[in-house]
Coordinates of C-alpha atoms and ligand atoms in Angstrom, one line a residue:
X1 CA -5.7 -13.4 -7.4
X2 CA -7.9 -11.5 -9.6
X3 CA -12.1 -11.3 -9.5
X4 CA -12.8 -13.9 -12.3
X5 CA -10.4 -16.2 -10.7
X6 CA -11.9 -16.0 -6.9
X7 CA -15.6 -16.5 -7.7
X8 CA -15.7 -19.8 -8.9
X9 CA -13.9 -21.3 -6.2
X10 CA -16.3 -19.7 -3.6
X11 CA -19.0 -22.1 -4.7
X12 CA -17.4 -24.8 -6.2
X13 CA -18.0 -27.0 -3.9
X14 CA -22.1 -26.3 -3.8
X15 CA -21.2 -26.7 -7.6
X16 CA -20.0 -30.3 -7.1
X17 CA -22.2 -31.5 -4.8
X18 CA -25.2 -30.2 -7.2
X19 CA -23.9 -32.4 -10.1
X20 CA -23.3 -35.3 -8.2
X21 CA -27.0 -34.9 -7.4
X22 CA -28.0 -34.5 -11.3
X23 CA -25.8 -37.7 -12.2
X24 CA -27.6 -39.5 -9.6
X25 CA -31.4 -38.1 -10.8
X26 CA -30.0 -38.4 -14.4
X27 CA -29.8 -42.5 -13.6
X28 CA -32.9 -42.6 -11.6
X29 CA -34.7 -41.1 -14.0
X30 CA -33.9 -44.0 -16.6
X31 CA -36.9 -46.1 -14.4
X32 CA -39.3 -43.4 -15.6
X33 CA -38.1 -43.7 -19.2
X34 CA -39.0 -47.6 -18.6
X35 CA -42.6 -46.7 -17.3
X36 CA -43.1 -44.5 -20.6
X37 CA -42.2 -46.5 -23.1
X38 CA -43.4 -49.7 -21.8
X39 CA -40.0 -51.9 -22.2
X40 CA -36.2 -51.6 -21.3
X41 CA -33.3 -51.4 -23.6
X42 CA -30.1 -51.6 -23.1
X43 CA -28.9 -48.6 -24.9
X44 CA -30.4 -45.7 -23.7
X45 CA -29.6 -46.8 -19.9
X46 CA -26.2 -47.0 -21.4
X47 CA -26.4 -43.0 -22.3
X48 CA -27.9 -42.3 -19.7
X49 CA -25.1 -44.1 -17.5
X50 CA -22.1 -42.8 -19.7
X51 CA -24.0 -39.5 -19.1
X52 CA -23.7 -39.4 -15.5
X53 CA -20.3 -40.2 -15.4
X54 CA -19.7 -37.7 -17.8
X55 CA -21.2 -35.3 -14.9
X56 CA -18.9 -37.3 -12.3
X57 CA -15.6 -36.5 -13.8
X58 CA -16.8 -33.2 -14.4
X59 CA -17.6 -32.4 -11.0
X60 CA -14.2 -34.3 -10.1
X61 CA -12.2 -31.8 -12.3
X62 CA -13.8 -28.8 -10.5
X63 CA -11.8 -29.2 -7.5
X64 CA -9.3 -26.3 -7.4
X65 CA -10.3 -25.3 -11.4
X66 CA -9.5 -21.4 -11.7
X67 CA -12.2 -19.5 -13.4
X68 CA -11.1 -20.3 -17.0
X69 CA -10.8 -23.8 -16.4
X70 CA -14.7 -23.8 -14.7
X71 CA -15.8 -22.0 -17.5
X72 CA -14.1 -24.8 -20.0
X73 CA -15.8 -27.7 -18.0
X74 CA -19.6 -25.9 -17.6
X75 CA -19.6 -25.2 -21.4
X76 CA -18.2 -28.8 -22.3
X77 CA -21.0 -30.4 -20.0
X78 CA -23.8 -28.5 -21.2
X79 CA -22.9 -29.3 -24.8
X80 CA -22.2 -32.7 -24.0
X81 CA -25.6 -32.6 -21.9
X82 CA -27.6 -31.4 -24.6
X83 CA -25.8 -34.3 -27.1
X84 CA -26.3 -36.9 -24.4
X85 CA -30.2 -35.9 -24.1
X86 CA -30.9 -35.9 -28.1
X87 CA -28.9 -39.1 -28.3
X88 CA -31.5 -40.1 -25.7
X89 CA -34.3 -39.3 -27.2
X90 CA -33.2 -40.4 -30.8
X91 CA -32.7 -44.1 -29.2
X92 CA -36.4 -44.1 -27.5
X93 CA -38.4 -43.1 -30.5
X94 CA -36.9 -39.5 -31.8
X95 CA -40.0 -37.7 -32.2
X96 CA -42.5 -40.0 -30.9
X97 CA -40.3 -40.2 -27.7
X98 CA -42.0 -38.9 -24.6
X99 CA -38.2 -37.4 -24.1
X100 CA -38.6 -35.6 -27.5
X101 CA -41.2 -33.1 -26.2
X102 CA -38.5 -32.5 -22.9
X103 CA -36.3 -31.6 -25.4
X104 CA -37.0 -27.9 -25.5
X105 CA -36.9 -27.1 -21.6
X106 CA -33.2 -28.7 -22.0
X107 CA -31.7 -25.2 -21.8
X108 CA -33.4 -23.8 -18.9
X109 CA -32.8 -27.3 -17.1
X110 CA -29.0 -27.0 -17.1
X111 CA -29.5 -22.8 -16.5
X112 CA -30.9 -24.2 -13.0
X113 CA -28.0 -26.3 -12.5
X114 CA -25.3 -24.6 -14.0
X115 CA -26.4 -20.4 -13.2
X116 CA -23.8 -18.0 -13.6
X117 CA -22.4 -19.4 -17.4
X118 CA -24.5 -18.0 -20.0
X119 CA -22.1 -18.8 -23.1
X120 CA -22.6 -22.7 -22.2
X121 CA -26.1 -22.4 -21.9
X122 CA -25.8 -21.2 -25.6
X123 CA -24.0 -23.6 -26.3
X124 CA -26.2 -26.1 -25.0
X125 CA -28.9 -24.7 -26.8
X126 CA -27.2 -25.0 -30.3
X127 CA -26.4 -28.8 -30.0
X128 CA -29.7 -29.4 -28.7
X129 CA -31.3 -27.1 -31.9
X130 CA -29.0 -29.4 -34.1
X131 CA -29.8 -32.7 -32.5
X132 CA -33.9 -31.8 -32.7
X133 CA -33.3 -30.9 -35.8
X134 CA -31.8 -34.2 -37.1
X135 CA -34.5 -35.8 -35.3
X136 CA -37.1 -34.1 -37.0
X137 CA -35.4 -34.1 -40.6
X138 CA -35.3 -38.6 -39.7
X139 CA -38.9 -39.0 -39.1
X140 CA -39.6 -36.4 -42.1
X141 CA -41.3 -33.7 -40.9
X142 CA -42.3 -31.0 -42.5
X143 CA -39.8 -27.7 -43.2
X144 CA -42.4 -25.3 -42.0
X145 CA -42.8 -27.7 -38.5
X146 CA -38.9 -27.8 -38.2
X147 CA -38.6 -24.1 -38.3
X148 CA -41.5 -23.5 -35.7
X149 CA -39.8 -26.5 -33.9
X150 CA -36.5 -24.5 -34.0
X151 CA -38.2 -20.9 -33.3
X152 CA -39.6 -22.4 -30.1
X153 CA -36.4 -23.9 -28.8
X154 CA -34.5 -20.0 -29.7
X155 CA -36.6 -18.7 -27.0
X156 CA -36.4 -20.9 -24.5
X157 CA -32.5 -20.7 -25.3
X158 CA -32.6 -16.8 -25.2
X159 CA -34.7 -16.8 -22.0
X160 CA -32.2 -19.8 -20.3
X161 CA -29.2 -17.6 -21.4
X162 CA -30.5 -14.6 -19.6
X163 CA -31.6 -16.4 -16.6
X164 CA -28.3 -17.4 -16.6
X165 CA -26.6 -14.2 -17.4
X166 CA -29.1 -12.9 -14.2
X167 CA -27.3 -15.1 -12.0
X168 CA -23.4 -14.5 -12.6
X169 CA -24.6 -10.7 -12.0
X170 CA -26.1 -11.7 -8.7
X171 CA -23.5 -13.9 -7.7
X172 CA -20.7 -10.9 -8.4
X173 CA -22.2 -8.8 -6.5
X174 CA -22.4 -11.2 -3.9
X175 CA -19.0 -12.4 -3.7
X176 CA -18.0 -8.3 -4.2
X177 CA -20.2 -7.4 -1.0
X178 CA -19.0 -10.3 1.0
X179 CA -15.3 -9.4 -0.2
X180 CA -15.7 -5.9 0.7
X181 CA -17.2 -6.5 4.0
X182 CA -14.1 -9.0 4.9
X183 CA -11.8 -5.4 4.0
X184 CA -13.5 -3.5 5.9
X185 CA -13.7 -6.1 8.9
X186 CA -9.9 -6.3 8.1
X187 CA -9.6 -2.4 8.3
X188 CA -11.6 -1.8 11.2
X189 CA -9.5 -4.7 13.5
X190 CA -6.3 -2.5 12.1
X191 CA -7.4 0.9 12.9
X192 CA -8.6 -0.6 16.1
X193 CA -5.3 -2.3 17.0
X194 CA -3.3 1.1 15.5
X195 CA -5.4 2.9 18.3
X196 CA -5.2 0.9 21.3
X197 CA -1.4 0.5 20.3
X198 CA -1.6 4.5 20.0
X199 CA -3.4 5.0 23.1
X200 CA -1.4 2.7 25.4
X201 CA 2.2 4.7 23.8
X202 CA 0.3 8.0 24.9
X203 CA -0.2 6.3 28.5
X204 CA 3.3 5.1 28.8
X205 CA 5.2 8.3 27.1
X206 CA 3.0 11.1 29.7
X207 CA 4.2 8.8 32.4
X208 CA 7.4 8.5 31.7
X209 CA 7.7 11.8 31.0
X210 CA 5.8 13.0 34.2
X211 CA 8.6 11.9 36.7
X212 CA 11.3 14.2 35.0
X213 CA 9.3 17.1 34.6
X214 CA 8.0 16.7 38.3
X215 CA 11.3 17.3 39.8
X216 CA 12.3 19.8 37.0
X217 CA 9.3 22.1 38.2
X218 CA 10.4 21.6 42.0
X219 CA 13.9 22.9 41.4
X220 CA 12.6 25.7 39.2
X221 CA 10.7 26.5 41.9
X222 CA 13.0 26.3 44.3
X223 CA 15.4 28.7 42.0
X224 CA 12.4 31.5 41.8
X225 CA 12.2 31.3 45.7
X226 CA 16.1 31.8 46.2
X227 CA 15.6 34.7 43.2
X228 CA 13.0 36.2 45.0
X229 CA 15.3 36.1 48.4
X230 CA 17.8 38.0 47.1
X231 CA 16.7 41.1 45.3
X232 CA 20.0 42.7 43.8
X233 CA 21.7 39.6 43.7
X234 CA 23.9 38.5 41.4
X235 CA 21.2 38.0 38.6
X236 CA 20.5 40.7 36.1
X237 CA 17.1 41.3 35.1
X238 CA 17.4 39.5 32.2
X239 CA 18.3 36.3 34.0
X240 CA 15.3 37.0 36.2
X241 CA 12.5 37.1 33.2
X242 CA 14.5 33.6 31.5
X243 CA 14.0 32.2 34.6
X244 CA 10.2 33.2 34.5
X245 CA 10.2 32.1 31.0
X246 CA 11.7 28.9 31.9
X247 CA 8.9 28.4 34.6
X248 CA 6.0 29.0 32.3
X249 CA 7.1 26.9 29.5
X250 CA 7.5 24.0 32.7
X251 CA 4.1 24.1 34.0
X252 CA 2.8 24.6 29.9
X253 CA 4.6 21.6 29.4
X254 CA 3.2 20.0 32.7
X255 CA -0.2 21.0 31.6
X256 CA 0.1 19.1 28.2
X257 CA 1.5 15.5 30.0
X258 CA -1.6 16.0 32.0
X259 CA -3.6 16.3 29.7
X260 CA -2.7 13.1 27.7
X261 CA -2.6 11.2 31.2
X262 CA -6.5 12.4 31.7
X263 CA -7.0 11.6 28.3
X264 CA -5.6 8.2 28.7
X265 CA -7.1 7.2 31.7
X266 CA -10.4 8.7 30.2
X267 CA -10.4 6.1 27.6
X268 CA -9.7 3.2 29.4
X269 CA -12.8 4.2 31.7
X270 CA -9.8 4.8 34.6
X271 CA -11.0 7.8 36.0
X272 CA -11.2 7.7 39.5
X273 CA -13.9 10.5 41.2
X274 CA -13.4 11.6 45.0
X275 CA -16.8 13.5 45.7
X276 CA -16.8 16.0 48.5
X277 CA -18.5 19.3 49.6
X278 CA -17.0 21.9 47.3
X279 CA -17.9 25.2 47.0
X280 CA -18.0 26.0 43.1
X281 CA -17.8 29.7 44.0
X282 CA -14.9 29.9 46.4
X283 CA -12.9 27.5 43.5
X284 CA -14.0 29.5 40.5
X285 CA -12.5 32.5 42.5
X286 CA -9.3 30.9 43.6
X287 CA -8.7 29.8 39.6
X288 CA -9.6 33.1 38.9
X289 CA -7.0 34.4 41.2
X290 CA -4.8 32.0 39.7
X291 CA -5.1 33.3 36.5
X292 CA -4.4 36.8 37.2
X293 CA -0.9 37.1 35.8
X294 CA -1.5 35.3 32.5
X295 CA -4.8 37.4 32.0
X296 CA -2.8 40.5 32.5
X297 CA -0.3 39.6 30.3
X298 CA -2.9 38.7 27.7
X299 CA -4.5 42.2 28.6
X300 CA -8.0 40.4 29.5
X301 CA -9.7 42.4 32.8
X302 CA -11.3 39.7 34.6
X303 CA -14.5 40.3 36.3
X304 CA -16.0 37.7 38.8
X305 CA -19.9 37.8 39.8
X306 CA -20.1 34.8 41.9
X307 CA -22.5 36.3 44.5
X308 CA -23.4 33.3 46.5
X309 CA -21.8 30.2 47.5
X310 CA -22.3 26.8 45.1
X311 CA -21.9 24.1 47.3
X312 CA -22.2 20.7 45.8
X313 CA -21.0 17.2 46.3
X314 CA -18.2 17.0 43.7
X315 CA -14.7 16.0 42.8
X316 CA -12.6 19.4 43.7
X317 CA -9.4 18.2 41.5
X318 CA -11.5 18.0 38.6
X319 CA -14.1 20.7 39.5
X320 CA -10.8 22.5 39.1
X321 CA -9.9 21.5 36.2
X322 CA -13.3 22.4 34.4
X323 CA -12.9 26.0 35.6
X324 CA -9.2 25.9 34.8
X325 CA -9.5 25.1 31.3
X326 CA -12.7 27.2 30.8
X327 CA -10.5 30.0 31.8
X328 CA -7.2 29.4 30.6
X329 CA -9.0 28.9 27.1
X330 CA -10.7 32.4 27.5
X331 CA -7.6 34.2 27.9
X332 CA -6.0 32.0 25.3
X333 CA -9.0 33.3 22.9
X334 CA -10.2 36.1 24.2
X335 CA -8.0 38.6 21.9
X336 CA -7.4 40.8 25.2
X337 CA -10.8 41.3 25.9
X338 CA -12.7 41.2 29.2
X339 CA -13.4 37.9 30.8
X340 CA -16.6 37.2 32.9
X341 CA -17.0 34.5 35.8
X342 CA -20.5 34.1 36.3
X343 CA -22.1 31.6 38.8
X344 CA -25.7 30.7 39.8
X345 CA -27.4 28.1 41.0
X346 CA -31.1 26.5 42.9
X347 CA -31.2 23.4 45.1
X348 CA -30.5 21.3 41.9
X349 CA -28.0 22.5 40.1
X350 CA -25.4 24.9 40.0
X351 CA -24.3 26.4 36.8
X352 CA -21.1 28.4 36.0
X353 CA -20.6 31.0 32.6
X354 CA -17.1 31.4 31.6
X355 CA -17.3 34.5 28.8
X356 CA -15.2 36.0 26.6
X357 CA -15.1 38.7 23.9
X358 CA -12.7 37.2 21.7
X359 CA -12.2 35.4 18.2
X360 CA -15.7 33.5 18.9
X361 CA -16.8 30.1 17.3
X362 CA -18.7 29.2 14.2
X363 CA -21.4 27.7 14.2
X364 CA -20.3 24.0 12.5
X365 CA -17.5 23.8 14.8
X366 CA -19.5 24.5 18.1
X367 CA -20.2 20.5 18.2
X368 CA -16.7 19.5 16.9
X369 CA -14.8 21.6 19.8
X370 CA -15.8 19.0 22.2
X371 CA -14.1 15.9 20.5
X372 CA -10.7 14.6 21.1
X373 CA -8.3 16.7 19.1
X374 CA -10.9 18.4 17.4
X375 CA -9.5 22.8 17.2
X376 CA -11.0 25.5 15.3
X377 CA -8.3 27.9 15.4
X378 CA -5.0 27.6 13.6
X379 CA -1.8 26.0 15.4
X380 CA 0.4 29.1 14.5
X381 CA -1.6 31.7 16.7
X382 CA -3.1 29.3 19.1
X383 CA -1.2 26.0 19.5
X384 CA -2.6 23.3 21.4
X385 CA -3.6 19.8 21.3
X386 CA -7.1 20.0 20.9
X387 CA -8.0 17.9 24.1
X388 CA -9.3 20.6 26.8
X389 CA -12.9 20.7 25.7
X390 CA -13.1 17.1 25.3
X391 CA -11.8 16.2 28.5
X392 CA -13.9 19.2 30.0
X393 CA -16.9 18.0 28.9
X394 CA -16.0 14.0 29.7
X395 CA -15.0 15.7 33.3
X396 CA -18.8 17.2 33.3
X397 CA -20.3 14.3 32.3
X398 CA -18.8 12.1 35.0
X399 CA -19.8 14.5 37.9
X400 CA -23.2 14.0 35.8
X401 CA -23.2 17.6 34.5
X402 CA -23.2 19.1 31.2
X403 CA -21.3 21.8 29.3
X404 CA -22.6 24.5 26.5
X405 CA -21.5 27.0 24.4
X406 CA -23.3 29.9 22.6
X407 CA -20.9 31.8 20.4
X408 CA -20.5 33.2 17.2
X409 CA -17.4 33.8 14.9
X410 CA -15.3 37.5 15.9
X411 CA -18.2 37.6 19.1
X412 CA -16.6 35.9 22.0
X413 CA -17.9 32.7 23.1
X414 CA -19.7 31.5 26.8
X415 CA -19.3 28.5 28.1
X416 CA -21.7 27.2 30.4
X417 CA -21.4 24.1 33.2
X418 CA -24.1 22.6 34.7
X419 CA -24.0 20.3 37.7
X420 CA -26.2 18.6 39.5
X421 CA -25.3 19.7 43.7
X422 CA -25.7 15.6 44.2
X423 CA -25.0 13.3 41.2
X424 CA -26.0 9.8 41.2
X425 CA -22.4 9.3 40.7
X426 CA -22.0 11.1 43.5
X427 CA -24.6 9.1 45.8
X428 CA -23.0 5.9 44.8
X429 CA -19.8 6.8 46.3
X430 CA -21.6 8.1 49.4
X431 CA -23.3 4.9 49.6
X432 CA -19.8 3.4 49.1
X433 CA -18.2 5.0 52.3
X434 CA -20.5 4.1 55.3
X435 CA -18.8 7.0 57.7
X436 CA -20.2 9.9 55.2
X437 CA -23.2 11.4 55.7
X438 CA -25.8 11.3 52.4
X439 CA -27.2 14.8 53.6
X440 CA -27.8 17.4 50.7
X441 CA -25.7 19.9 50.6
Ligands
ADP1 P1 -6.8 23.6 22.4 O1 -7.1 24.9 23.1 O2 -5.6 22.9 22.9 O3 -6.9 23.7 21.0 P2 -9.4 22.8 23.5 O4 -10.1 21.4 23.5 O5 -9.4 23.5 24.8 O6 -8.0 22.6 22.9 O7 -10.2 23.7 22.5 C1 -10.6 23.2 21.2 C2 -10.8 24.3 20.2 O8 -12.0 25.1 20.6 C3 -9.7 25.3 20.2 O9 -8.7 24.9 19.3 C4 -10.4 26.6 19.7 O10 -10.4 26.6 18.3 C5 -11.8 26.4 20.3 N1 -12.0 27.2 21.5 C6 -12.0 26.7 22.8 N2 -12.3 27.7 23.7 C7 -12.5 28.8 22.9 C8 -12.8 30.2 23.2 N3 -13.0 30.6 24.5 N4 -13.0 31.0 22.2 C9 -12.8 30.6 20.9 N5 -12.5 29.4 20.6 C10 -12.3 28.5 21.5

């Protein structure tokens, strides 16, 4: 259904029940037509009566009209209006009729009722020019009266016409906002249903892959071990760096289905926190330590100034995981450059630097890195799914920290983490478990 044809049927019932009203007023107001001209007759109450069912039908016929159809009826009721009202005023004394000198506010009367149709405003107008006119010319009046008579009632047509003209604009742009705003309510509940639906296949898919790859990574294991065992056995070399291969693409492919299982449960506020002493220092180490054959591959010397210990009351899975990705993402970007470990802290806070001297960050992108598969480097040479950073930084906000970065494009970038030693997350939990002591760390 096209524009013209919608908007009529939005109000058409405010439309009918307004011209039941003016059938009812038009009959009423036959009483005050009585008071004026001091006697009744029977004809004008039977205009006025074959007026206002004139108005009936048409408000009848309005029910389910399409916009042509409305604008048929509104241009046949004004000019009938218009005829009805002269007729009127003809049968109570033309221009001696106290109705005559109404006459000219005609037009902007049925603008009020009618609004958005200019053309049967006009058209109002014209039979109401030509029925004042014929009133006039029967009592005699003067040409030079008629034409001043007839100026007059081409403004107030004019003005009526645009008040009218006023309206439909208003009222399209009505019905266009409120149309437009239904879209977009339409639009949003999609997008929202297209991401919970999107969300909820992420959950299932990492868990149903999870089992598989869990066992697959124990029997790799258990092949490396047996490899190991036997130096000089039966496999070559070559067999020796597939298996490798084969072990590193695993946990790669580990580290992905993890990282759509944290982002699932992430979204769906399902993030369970254990809080516990940790020692920030000894764990960035370990990671550190972990990382020592993918940073040599990568060529990336790793240096670790973590002279004191960091103890705080944190989640050590997920403290992990912070460092982790801080570091595997340095040796991912770090073009073979050194990487620092820096740690620090005061009875607060403790704060970890993860630095690089690789391809840096611009400037725009520094705030984008941290949304959900937001990247600033190309898939070819980096691939990756763009969700590290942003479960990071949701990982530092729920231990009630914060995460930085100052870089600059070809300069290497820092990272810094920031953690309170005792979170009010953390408190809560202590509170939680009666047995565990609420001392600081
Ligand atoms: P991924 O590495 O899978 O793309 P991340 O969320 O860990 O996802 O990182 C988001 C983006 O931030 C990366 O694509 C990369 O463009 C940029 N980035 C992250 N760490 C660094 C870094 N140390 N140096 C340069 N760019 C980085």
């Amino acid at each position: 259904m096209g524009d013209g044809d919608r908007r009529p049927r939005d109000g058409a019932r405010e439309r009918q029940r307004v011209l039941l009203l003016c059938a009812g007023v038009i009959v009423v107001l036959g009483l005050t037509d009585r008071l004026a001209l001091g006697y009744f007759a029977w004809r004008p109450l039977v205009v006025r009566l074959l007026w206002a069912l004139f108005v009936v039908a048409t408000a009848l016929n309005l029910r389910g009209a399409g916009a042509a159809r409305t604008r048929e009826l509104m241009l046949a009721l004004a000019v009938f209006s218009a005829a009805f009202y002269a007729a009127l005023a003809a049968l109570t004394g033309g221009v001696a009729s106290p109705l005559f000198h109404w006459m000219l506010a005609l037009p902007v009367a049925i603008a009020v009722v009618i609004q958005d149709h200019p053309a049967a405003i006009v058209g109002s107008g014209l039979t109401m020019v030509a029925g004042g006119i014929g009133i006039l010319a029967a009592a005699g009046t003067a040409p030079a009266l008629a034409w001043q008579w007839s100026g007059t009632a081409a403004i107030m047509i004019l003005l009526a016409a645009y008040v009218s003209h006023s309206y439909g604009r208003l009222h399209a742009r009505e019905a266009a906002l409120r149309r437009a705003g239904a879209e977009a309510d339409t639009r949003a509940r999609a997008s929202e249903a297209a991401i919970a639906a999107r969300d909820e296949f992420l959950a299932i898919a990492a868990h149903e892959l999870r089992t598989p790859l869990t066992s697959l990574l124990l029997q790799i294991d258990a092949v490396e071990r047996n490899v190991s065992l036997s130096p000089g056995g039966v496999l070559t070399e070559a067999d020796r760096q597939r298996i490798g291969s084969i072990a590193r693409q695993a946990s790669r492919l580990s580290g992905l289905i993890d990282g759509m299982l944290d982002m699932s449960r992430l979204t769906a506020g399902r993030l369970e926190l254990n809080f516990d002493r940790v020692d920030l220092a000894a764990l960035a180490r370990d990671v550190a330590q972990r990382f020592a054959p993918d940073a040599a591959a990568a060529s990336c010397a790793v240096r670790i100034d973590l002279p004191e210990p960091l103890v705080g009351l944190w989640d050590e899975a997920r403290l992990d995981q912070i460092v982790t990705n801080l570091i595997a993402n340095a040796v991912k970007y770090g073009a073979g450059g050194a990487i620092e470990v820096e740690g620090r802290g005061n009875a607060e806070a403790a704060q970890l630097v993860v630095r690089d001297h690789g391809i840096g960050i611009s400037a725009e992108d520094q705030e984008r890195i941290f949304r959900r598969f937001e990247r600033a480097s190309g898939q070819r040479q980096h691939p990756g799914l763009g969700l590290g950073l942003w479960i990071t930084s949701e990982l530092c906000k729920a231990l009630g920290g914060t995460i930085a970065v100052a870089s600059a494009l070809g300069a290497g970038a820092a990272f810094t983490v920031t953690l309170p030693r005792l979170s009010s997350a953390a408190l809560e939990s202590q509170r939680r478990l009666p047995n565990v002591g609420t001392t600081r760390p």
